[in-house]
Amino acid sequence: DIVMTQSPLSLSVTPGQPASISCKSSQSLLHSDGKTYLYWYLQKPGQSPRLLIYEVSRRLSGVPDRFSGGGSGTDFTLRISRVEAEDLGVYFCMQGINVPRTFGPGTRVDLK
Amino acid sequence: EEQLVESGGDLVQPGRSLRLSCTASGFTFGDFAMSWVRQAPGKGLEWVGFIKSKAYGGTTDYAASVKGRFTISRDDSKSIAYLQMSSLKSEDTGLYYCTREPTVWGQGTMVTVSS
């Protein structure tokens, strides 16, 4: 199974400041079709996870452009250029190249 | 609007069975694989399994933790995916989400396994 790790596991941020979360996979997520199957989700309290980023860096329609994803192979990063109060919650990365699908442990983001 | 609605969650005793349903709307259900993901209280996300579309054979795959106990099926005529759970254990307790990977998630249905 592909192991997904995230750091930090907790992040206190000041509104308007940037934030960054790292996700690493134990195997490359680059598929032979040329796509890299790494996703980022945000789960707000009491809600289902919501997809923000797919294939490393593609923002889902409607996701604010302050969210960006980057990386390749086994190392990935989610960046928020200026954190807003509505961005608080738990961020998960997930790999979609192999079964079983596996998730990172989550990074809890709250306000400083 | 693409939507998934889970149902069937309940409090059950260890060793018993339970069937969850996931009703889809707003998209052509039969064209997509469907997955189940669960979340124990206060914990992270755990993939349970999926069923491919009929076009890809309708085959299933499961997490090791549920293999042999859980079965996923689908009824494309009703746009419903099912998760049949048997020999339930306390560690199966959690919120069960149906998903159309990676974009569409339901609101979840709670399963509590306890005597």
PDB file of C-alpha atoms in Angstrom:
ATOM      1  CA  ASP A   1       0.000   0.000   0.000  1.00  0.00           C
ATOM      2  CA  ILE A   2       1.131   3.564  -0.669  1.00  0.00           C
ATOM      3  CA  VAL A   3       1.740   5.430   2.571  1.00  0.00           C
ATOM      4  CA  MET A   4       0.842   9.111   2.579  1.00  0.00           C
ATOM      5  CA  THR A   5       2.401  11.431   5.146  1.00  0.00           C
ATOM      6  CA  GLN A   6       1.677  15.088   5.820  1.00  0.00           C
ATOM      7  CA  SER A   7       3.443  17.846   7.685  1.00  0.00           C
ATOM      8  CA  PRO A   8       2.770  19.691   9.765  1.00  0.00           C
ATOM      9  CA  LEU A   9      -0.147  17.872  11.399  1.00  0.00           C
ATOM     10  CA  SER A  10      -1.315  21.120  12.939  1.00  0.00           C
ATOM     11  CA  LEU A  11      -0.967  24.692  11.760  1.00  0.00           C
ATOM     12  CA  SER A  12      -2.037  27.932  13.425  1.00  0.00           C
ATOM     13  CA  VAL A  13      -2.249  30.772  10.974  1.00  0.00           C
ATOM     14  CA  THR A  14      -2.872  34.485  11.032  1.00  0.00           C
ATOM     15  CA  PRO A  15      -5.575  35.615   8.601  1.00  0.00           C
ATOM     16  CA  GLY A  16      -4.009  37.211   5.555  1.00  0.00           C
ATOM     17  CA  GLN A  17      -0.780  35.285   5.960  1.00  0.00           C
ATOM     18  CA  PRO A  18       0.351  32.412   3.733  1.00  0.00           C
ATOM     19  CA  ALA A  19       0.264  28.760   4.716  1.00  0.00           C
ATOM     20  CA  SER A  20       1.844  25.650   3.293  1.00  0.00           C
ATOM     21  CA  ILE A  21       1.234  21.935   3.807  1.00  0.00           C
ATOM     22  CA  SER A  22       3.506  19.136   2.635  1.00  0.00           C
ATOM     23  CA  CYS A  23       2.377  15.692   1.498  1.00  0.00           C
ATOM     24  CA  LYS A  24       4.726  12.847   0.667  1.00  0.00           C
ATOM     25  CA  SER A  25       3.943   9.457  -0.824  1.00  0.00           C
ATOM     26  CA  SER A  26       5.939   6.252  -0.380  1.00  0.00           C
ATOM     27  CA  GLN A  27       5.794   5.600  -4.132  1.00  0.00           C
ATOM     28  CA  SER A  28       5.652   7.812  -7.175  1.00  0.00           C
ATOM     29  CA  LEU A  29       2.140   8.930  -8.091  1.00  0.00           C
ATOM     30  CA  LEU A  30       3.095   9.484 -11.732  1.00  0.00           C
ATOM     31  CA  HIS A  31       1.008   7.197 -13.926  1.00  0.00           C
ATOM     32  CA  SER A  32       2.043   5.856 -17.309  1.00  0.00           C
ATOM     33  CA  ASP A  33      -0.673   8.079 -18.808  1.00  0.00           C
ATOM     34  CA  GLY A  34       1.427  11.091 -17.803  1.00  0.00           C
ATOM     35  CA  LYS A  35      -0.900  12.242 -15.043  1.00  0.00           C
ATOM     36  CA  THR A  36       0.017  12.388 -11.371  1.00  0.00           C
ATOM     37  CA  TYR A  37      -2.880  11.258  -9.198  1.00  0.00           C
ATOM     38  CA  LEU A  38      -2.567  13.418  -6.115  1.00  0.00           C
ATOM     39  CA  TYR A  39      -5.591  15.181  -4.662  1.00  0.00           C
ATOM     40  CA  TRP A  40      -6.112  17.741  -1.902  1.00  0.00           C
ATOM     41  CA  TYR A  41      -9.289  17.926   0.171  1.00  0.00           C
ATOM     42  CA  LEU A  42     -10.563  20.285   2.846  1.00  0.00           C
ATOM     43  CA  GLN A  43     -12.913  18.972   5.507  1.00  0.00           C
ATOM     44  CA  LYS A  44     -14.616  21.655   7.542  1.00  0.00           C
ATOM     45  CA  PRO A  45     -16.143  20.727  10.918  1.00  0.00           C
ATOM     46  CA  GLY A  46     -19.305  18.696  10.496  1.00  0.00           C
ATOM     47  CA  GLN A  47     -18.949  18.540   6.725  1.00  0.00           C
ATOM     48  CA  SER A  48     -17.878  16.032   4.105  1.00  0.00           C
ATOM     49  CA  PRO A  49     -14.455  16.446   2.502  1.00  0.00           C
ATOM     50  CA  ARG A  50     -14.449  18.872  -0.412  1.00  0.00           C
ATOM     51  CA  LEU A  51     -12.029  18.465  -3.310  1.00  0.00           C
ATOM     52  CA  LEU A  52      -9.820  21.507  -3.835  1.00  0.00           C
ATOM     53  CA  ILE A  53      -7.011  20.333  -6.105  1.00  0.00           C
ATOM     54  CA  TYR A  54      -6.704  17.340  -8.438  1.00  0.00           C
ATOM     55  CA  GLU A  55      -3.737  15.988 -10.402  1.00  0.00           C
ATOM     56  CA  VAL A  56      -1.333  17.927  -8.173  1.00  0.00           C
ATOM     57  CA  SER A  57      -2.108  21.435  -9.341  1.00  0.00           C
ATOM     58  CA  ARG A  58      -5.505  21.643 -11.069  1.00  0.00           C
ATOM     59  CA  ARG A  59      -7.982  23.712  -9.090  1.00  0.00           C
ATOM     60  CA  LEU A  60     -11.547  22.499  -9.130  1.00  0.00           C
ATOM     61  CA  SER A  61     -14.010  24.983 -10.561  1.00  0.00           C
ATOM     62  CA  GLY A  62     -15.104  27.393  -7.849  1.00  0.00           C
ATOM     63  CA  VAL A  63     -12.024  26.953  -5.654  1.00  0.00           C
ATOM     64  CA  PRO A  64     -10.451  30.346  -4.892  1.00  0.00           C
ATOM     65  CA  ASP A  65      -7.180  31.042  -6.656  1.00  0.00           C
ATOM     66  CA  ARG A  66      -5.446  31.623  -3.325  1.00  0.00           C
ATOM     67  CA  PHE A  67      -5.176  27.817  -3.243  1.00  0.00           C
ATOM     68  CA  SER A  68      -2.417  26.278  -5.317  1.00  0.00           C
ATOM     69  CA  GLY A  69      -0.834  22.866  -5.529  1.00  0.00           C
ATOM     70  CA  GLY A  70       2.584  21.807  -6.695  1.00  0.00           C
ATOM     71  CA  GLY A  71       5.133  19.041  -6.652  1.00  0.00           C
ATOM     72  CA  SER A  72       5.909  15.873  -8.522  1.00  0.00           C
ATOM     73  CA  GLY A  73       6.675  12.221  -8.055  1.00  0.00           C
ATOM     74  CA  THR A  74       6.440  11.699  -4.317  1.00  0.00           C
ATOM     75  CA  ASP A  75       6.628  15.233  -2.883  1.00  0.00           C
ATOM     76  CA  PHE A  76       3.708  17.646  -3.009  1.00  0.00           C
ATOM     77  CA  THR A  77       2.665  20.942  -1.473  1.00  0.00           C
ATOM     78  CA  LEU A  78      -0.584  22.794  -0.968  1.00  0.00           C
ATOM     79  CA  ARG A  79      -0.207  26.537  -0.591  1.00  0.00           C
ATOM     80  CA  ILE A  80      -2.696  29.136   0.543  1.00  0.00           C
ATOM     81  CA  SER A  81      -1.466  32.574  -0.452  1.00  0.00           C
ATOM     82  CA  ARG A  82      -3.538  34.503   2.098  1.00  0.00           C
ATOM     83  CA  VAL A  83      -5.494  32.469   4.636  1.00  0.00           C
ATOM     84  CA  GLU A  84      -9.084  33.460   5.261  1.00  0.00           C
ATOM     85  CA  ALA A  85     -11.316  32.394   8.133  1.00  0.00           C
ATOM     86  CA  GLU A  86     -13.327  30.127   5.814  1.00  0.00           C
ATOM     87  CA  ASP A  87     -10.174  28.097   5.065  1.00  0.00           C
ATOM     88  CA  LEU A  88     -10.089  26.583   8.535  1.00  0.00           C
ATOM     89  CA  GLY A  89     -10.485  22.838   8.865  1.00  0.00           C
ATOM     90  CA  VAL A  90      -8.523  19.673   8.144  1.00  0.00           C
ATOM     91  CA  TYR A  91      -6.642  19.254   4.872  1.00  0.00           C
ATOM     92  CA  PHE A  92      -6.074  15.759   3.503  1.00  0.00           C
ATOM     93  CA  CYS A  93      -4.022  14.580   0.568  1.00  0.00           C
ATOM     94  CA  MET A  94      -5.024  11.381  -1.217  1.00  0.00           C
ATOM     95  CA  GLN A  95      -3.373   9.213  -3.837  1.00  0.00           C
ATOM     96  CA  GLY A  96      -5.468   7.893  -6.700  1.00  0.00           C
ATOM     97  CA  ILE A  97      -2.931   5.846  -8.633  1.00  0.00           C
ATOM     98  CA  ASN A  98      -3.304   2.550  -6.763  1.00  0.00           C
ATOM     99  CA  VAL A  99      -5.804   0.603  -4.765  1.00  0.00           C
ATOM    100  CA  PRO A 100      -6.241   0.733  -1.925  1.00  0.00           C
ATOM    101  CA  ARG A 101      -6.622   4.474  -2.130  1.00  0.00           C
ATOM    102  CA  THR A 102      -4.815   6.034   0.810  1.00  0.00           C
ATOM    103  CA  PHE A 103      -5.063   9.360   2.557  1.00  0.00           C
ATOM    104  CA  GLY A 104      -2.628  11.432   4.510  1.00  0.00           C
ATOM    105  CA  PRO A 105      -3.360  11.769   8.247  1.00  0.00           C
ATOM    106  CA  GLY A 106      -4.636  15.290   7.806  1.00  0.00           C
ATOM    107  CA  THR A 107      -3.368  18.770   8.720  1.00  0.00           C
ATOM    108  CA  ARG A 108      -5.559  20.758  11.061  1.00  0.00           C
ATOM    109  CA  VAL A 109      -5.511  24.478  10.244  1.00  0.00           C
ATOM    110  CA  ASP A 110      -6.857  26.948  12.768  1.00  0.00           C
ATOM    111  CA  LEU A 111      -6.533  30.622  13.552  1.00  0.00           C
ATOM    112  CA  LYS A 112      -3.678  31.944  15.630  1.00  0.00           C
TER     113      LYS A 112
ATOM    114  CA  GLU B   1     -26.574  19.250  -9.259  1.00  0.00           C
ATOM    115  CA  GLU B   2     -24.558  16.081  -8.749  1.00  0.00           C
ATOM    116  CA  GLN B   3     -25.534  14.563  -5.436  1.00  0.00           C
ATOM    117  CA  LEU B   4     -25.026  11.440  -3.345  1.00  0.00           C
ATOM    118  CA  VAL B   5     -27.225  10.576  -0.376  1.00  0.00           C
ATOM    119  CA  GLU B   6     -26.266   7.752   1.976  1.00  0.00           C
ATOM    120  CA  SER B   7     -28.703   5.936   4.208  1.00  0.00           C
ATOM    121  CA  GLY B   8     -28.956   2.842   6.350  1.00  0.00           C
ATOM    122  CA  GLY B   9     -26.585   3.728   9.172  1.00  0.00           C
ATOM    123  CA  ASP B  10     -27.563   2.372  12.574  1.00  0.00           C
ATOM    124  CA  LEU B  11     -26.449   1.071  15.952  1.00  0.00           C
ATOM    125  CA  VAL B  12     -25.722  -2.647  15.629  1.00  0.00           C
ATOM    126  CA  GLN B  13     -24.211  -5.312  17.834  1.00  0.00           C
ATOM    127  CA  PRO B  14     -20.836  -6.854  17.069  1.00  0.00           C
ATOM    128  CA  GLY B  15     -21.096  -9.770  14.671  1.00  0.00           C
ATOM    129  CA  ARG B  16     -24.288  -8.510  13.038  1.00  0.00           C
ATOM    130  CA  SER B  17     -24.835  -7.239   9.503  1.00  0.00           C
ATOM    131  CA  LEU B  18     -25.947  -3.947   8.006  1.00  0.00           C
ATOM    132  CA  ARG B  19     -26.532  -2.638   4.504  1.00  0.00           C
ATOM    133  CA  LEU B  20     -25.862   0.952   3.500  1.00  0.00           C
ATOM    134  CA  SER B  21     -27.295   2.575   0.399  1.00  0.00           C
ATOM    135  CA  CYS B  22     -26.029   5.469  -1.683  1.00  0.00           C
ATOM    136  CA  THR B  23     -28.538   7.115  -3.988  1.00  0.00           C
ATOM    137  CA  ALA B  24     -27.130   9.235  -6.782  1.00  0.00           C
ATOM    138  CA  SER B  25     -28.704  12.047  -8.765  1.00  0.00           C
ATOM    139  CA  GLY B  26     -27.624  14.690 -11.250  1.00  0.00           C
ATOM    140  CA  PHE B  27     -25.302  12.489 -13.284  1.00  0.00           C
ATOM    141  CA  THR B  28     -25.315   9.266 -15.299  1.00  0.00           C
ATOM    142  CA  PHE B  29     -24.667   6.861 -12.443  1.00  0.00           C
ATOM    143  CA  GLY B  30     -23.837   3.868 -14.616  1.00  0.00           C
ATOM    144  CA  ASP B  31     -20.897   5.654 -16.227  1.00  0.00           C
ATOM    145  CA  PHE B  32     -18.908   5.956 -13.015  1.00  0.00           C
ATOM    146  CA  ALA B  33     -17.075   3.858 -10.451  1.00  0.00           C
ATOM    147  CA  MET B  34     -18.387   4.370  -6.938  1.00  0.00           C
ATOM    148  CA  SER B  35     -16.406   4.230  -3.733  1.00  0.00           C
ATOM    149  CA  TRP B  36     -17.003   4.041  -0.005  1.00  0.00           C
ATOM    150  CA  VAL B  37     -14.785   5.876   2.481  1.00  0.00           C
ATOM    151  CA  ARG B  38     -15.194   5.833   6.250  1.00  0.00           C
ATOM    152  CA  GLN B  39     -14.106   8.036   9.113  1.00  0.00           C
ATOM    153  CA  ALA B  40     -13.932   6.846  12.702  1.00  0.00           C
ATOM    154  CA  PRO B  41     -14.972   9.509  15.236  1.00  0.00           C
ATOM    155  CA  GLY B  42     -12.288  12.184  15.427  1.00  0.00           C
ATOM    156  CA  LYS B  43     -10.017  10.293  13.042  1.00  0.00           C
ATOM    157  CA  GLY B  44      -8.855  10.471   9.442  1.00  0.00           C
ATOM    158  CA  LEU B  45     -10.250   9.037   6.242  1.00  0.00           C
ATOM    159  CA  GLU B  46     -10.049   5.346   5.356  1.00  0.00           C
ATOM    160  CA  TRP B  47     -10.899   4.019   1.910  1.00  0.00           C
ATOM    161  CA  VAL B  48     -13.214   1.009   2.186  1.00  0.00           C
ATOM    162  CA  GLY B  49     -13.572  -0.098  -1.406  1.00  0.00           C
ATOM    163  CA  PHE B  50     -15.051   0.586  -4.797  1.00  0.00           C
ATOM    164  CA  ILE B  51     -17.004  -0.868  -7.651  1.00  0.00           C
ATOM    165  CA  LYS B  52     -16.147  -0.061 -11.226  1.00  0.00           C
ATOM    166  CA  SER B  53     -18.738   0.785 -13.831  1.00  0.00           C
ATOM    167  CA  LYS B  54     -20.190  -2.026 -15.945  1.00  0.00           C
ATOM    168  CA  ALA B  55     -18.135  -0.725 -18.872  1.00  0.00           C
ATOM    169  CA  TYR B  56     -15.042  -1.668 -16.879  1.00  0.00           C
ATOM    170  CA  GLY B  57     -16.412  -4.990 -15.748  1.00  0.00           C
ATOM    171  CA  GLY B  58     -18.194  -3.862 -12.592  1.00  0.00           C
ATOM    172  CA  THR B  59     -15.386  -5.366 -10.549  1.00  0.00           C
ATOM    173  CA  THR B  60     -14.782  -4.540  -6.927  1.00  0.00           C
ATOM    174  CA  ASP B  61     -11.777  -4.002  -4.682  1.00  0.00           C
ATOM    175  CA  TYR B  62     -11.584  -3.632  -0.923  1.00  0.00           C
ATOM    176  CA  ALA B  63      -9.343  -2.501   1.880  1.00  0.00           C
ATOM    177  CA  ALA B  64      -7.637  -5.369   3.665  1.00  0.00           C
ATOM    178  CA  SER B  65      -9.454  -4.429   6.874  1.00  0.00           C
ATOM    179  CA  VAL B  66     -12.860  -5.251   5.359  1.00  0.00           C
ATOM    180  CA  LYS B  67     -12.075  -7.822   2.686  1.00  0.00           C
ATOM    181  CA  GLY B  68     -14.237 -10.922   3.086  1.00  0.00           C
ATOM    182  CA  ARG B  69     -16.706  -9.089   5.346  1.00  0.00           C
ATOM    183  CA  PHE B  70     -17.924  -6.193   3.175  1.00  0.00           C
ATOM    184  CA  THR B  71     -19.438  -6.357  -0.298  1.00  0.00           C
ATOM    185  CA  ILE B  72     -20.106  -3.453  -2.634  1.00  0.00           C
ATOM    186  CA  SER B  73     -22.741  -3.762  -5.341  1.00  0.00           C
ATOM    187  CA  ARG B  74     -24.676  -1.444  -7.610  1.00  0.00           C
ATOM    188  CA  ASP B  75     -28.063  -1.153  -9.267  1.00  0.00           C
ATOM    189  CA  ASP B  76     -27.605   1.149 -12.220  1.00  0.00           C
ATOM    190  CA  SER B  77     -31.340   1.122 -13.009  1.00  0.00           C
ATOM    191  CA  LYS B  78     -31.985   2.770  -9.635  1.00  0.00           C
ATOM    192  CA  SER B  79     -28.732   4.786  -9.435  1.00  0.00           C
ATOM    193  CA  ILE B  80     -27.901   3.170  -6.112  1.00  0.00           C
ATOM    194  CA  ALA B  81     -24.671   1.736  -4.739  1.00  0.00           C
ATOM    195  CA  TYR B  82     -24.744  -0.580  -1.748  1.00  0.00           C
ATOM    196  CA  LEU B  83     -22.312  -1.507   0.978  1.00  0.00           C
ATOM    197  CA  GLN B  84     -23.226  -4.806   2.610  1.00  0.00           C
ATOM    198  CA  MET B  85     -21.372  -5.172   5.889  1.00  0.00           C
ATOM    199  CA  SER B  86     -21.235  -8.428   7.824  1.00  0.00           C
ATOM    200  CA  SER B  87     -19.400  -9.709  10.900  1.00  0.00           C
ATOM    201  CA  LEU B  88     -19.242  -6.146  12.127  1.00  0.00           C
ATOM    202  CA  LYS B  89     -16.608  -5.181  14.676  1.00  0.00           C
ATOM    203  CA  SER B  90     -16.331  -2.225  17.029  1.00  0.00           C
ATOM    204  CA  GLU B  91     -13.535  -0.861  14.859  1.00  0.00           C
ATOM    205  CA  ASP B  92     -16.011  -0.547  11.962  1.00  0.00           C
ATOM    206  CA  THR B  93     -17.710   2.284  13.847  1.00  0.00           C
ATOM    207  CA  GLY B  94     -17.660   5.500  11.903  1.00  0.00           C
ATOM    208  CA  LEU B  95     -19.218   7.813   9.383  1.00  0.00           C
ATOM    209  CA  TYR B  96     -19.490   6.097   6.010  1.00  0.00           C
ATOM    210  CA  TYR B  97     -19.254   8.264   2.910  1.00  0.00           C
ATOM    211  CA  CYS B  98     -20.200   7.307  -0.604  1.00  0.00           C
ATOM    212  CA  THR B  99     -18.069   9.028  -3.227  1.00  0.00           C
ATOM    213  CA  ARG B 100     -17.795   9.420  -6.946  1.00  0.00           C
ATOM    214  CA  GLU B 101     -14.074   9.738  -6.891  1.00  0.00           C
ATOM    215  CA  PRO B 102     -12.615  12.260  -6.587  1.00  0.00           C
ATOM    216  CA  THR B 103     -15.182  15.029  -6.737  1.00  0.00           C
ATOM    217  CA  VAL B 104     -18.588  14.102  -5.377  1.00  0.00           C
ATOM    218  CA  TRP B 105     -19.136  13.044  -1.766  1.00  0.00           C
ATOM    219  CA  GLY B 106     -22.295  12.348   0.179  1.00  0.00           C
ATOM    220  CA  GLN B 107     -22.982  13.689   3.654  1.00  0.00           C
ATOM    221  CA  GLY B 108     -22.292  10.320   5.255  1.00  0.00           C
ATOM    222  CA  THR B 109     -24.284   7.853   7.320  1.00  0.00           C
ATOM    223  CA  MET B 110     -23.243   6.828  10.842  1.00  0.00           C
ATOM    224  CA  VAL B 111     -22.571   3.222  11.772  1.00  0.00           C
ATOM    225  CA  THR B 112     -22.049   2.368  15.424  1.00  0.00           C
ATOM    226  CA  VAL B 113     -21.019  -1.160  16.365  1.00  0.00           C
ATOM    227  CA  SER B 114     -21.501  -1.730  20.051  1.00  0.00           C
ATOM    228  CA  SER B 115     -23.159  -4.147  22.440  1.00  0.00           C
TER     229      SER B 115
END
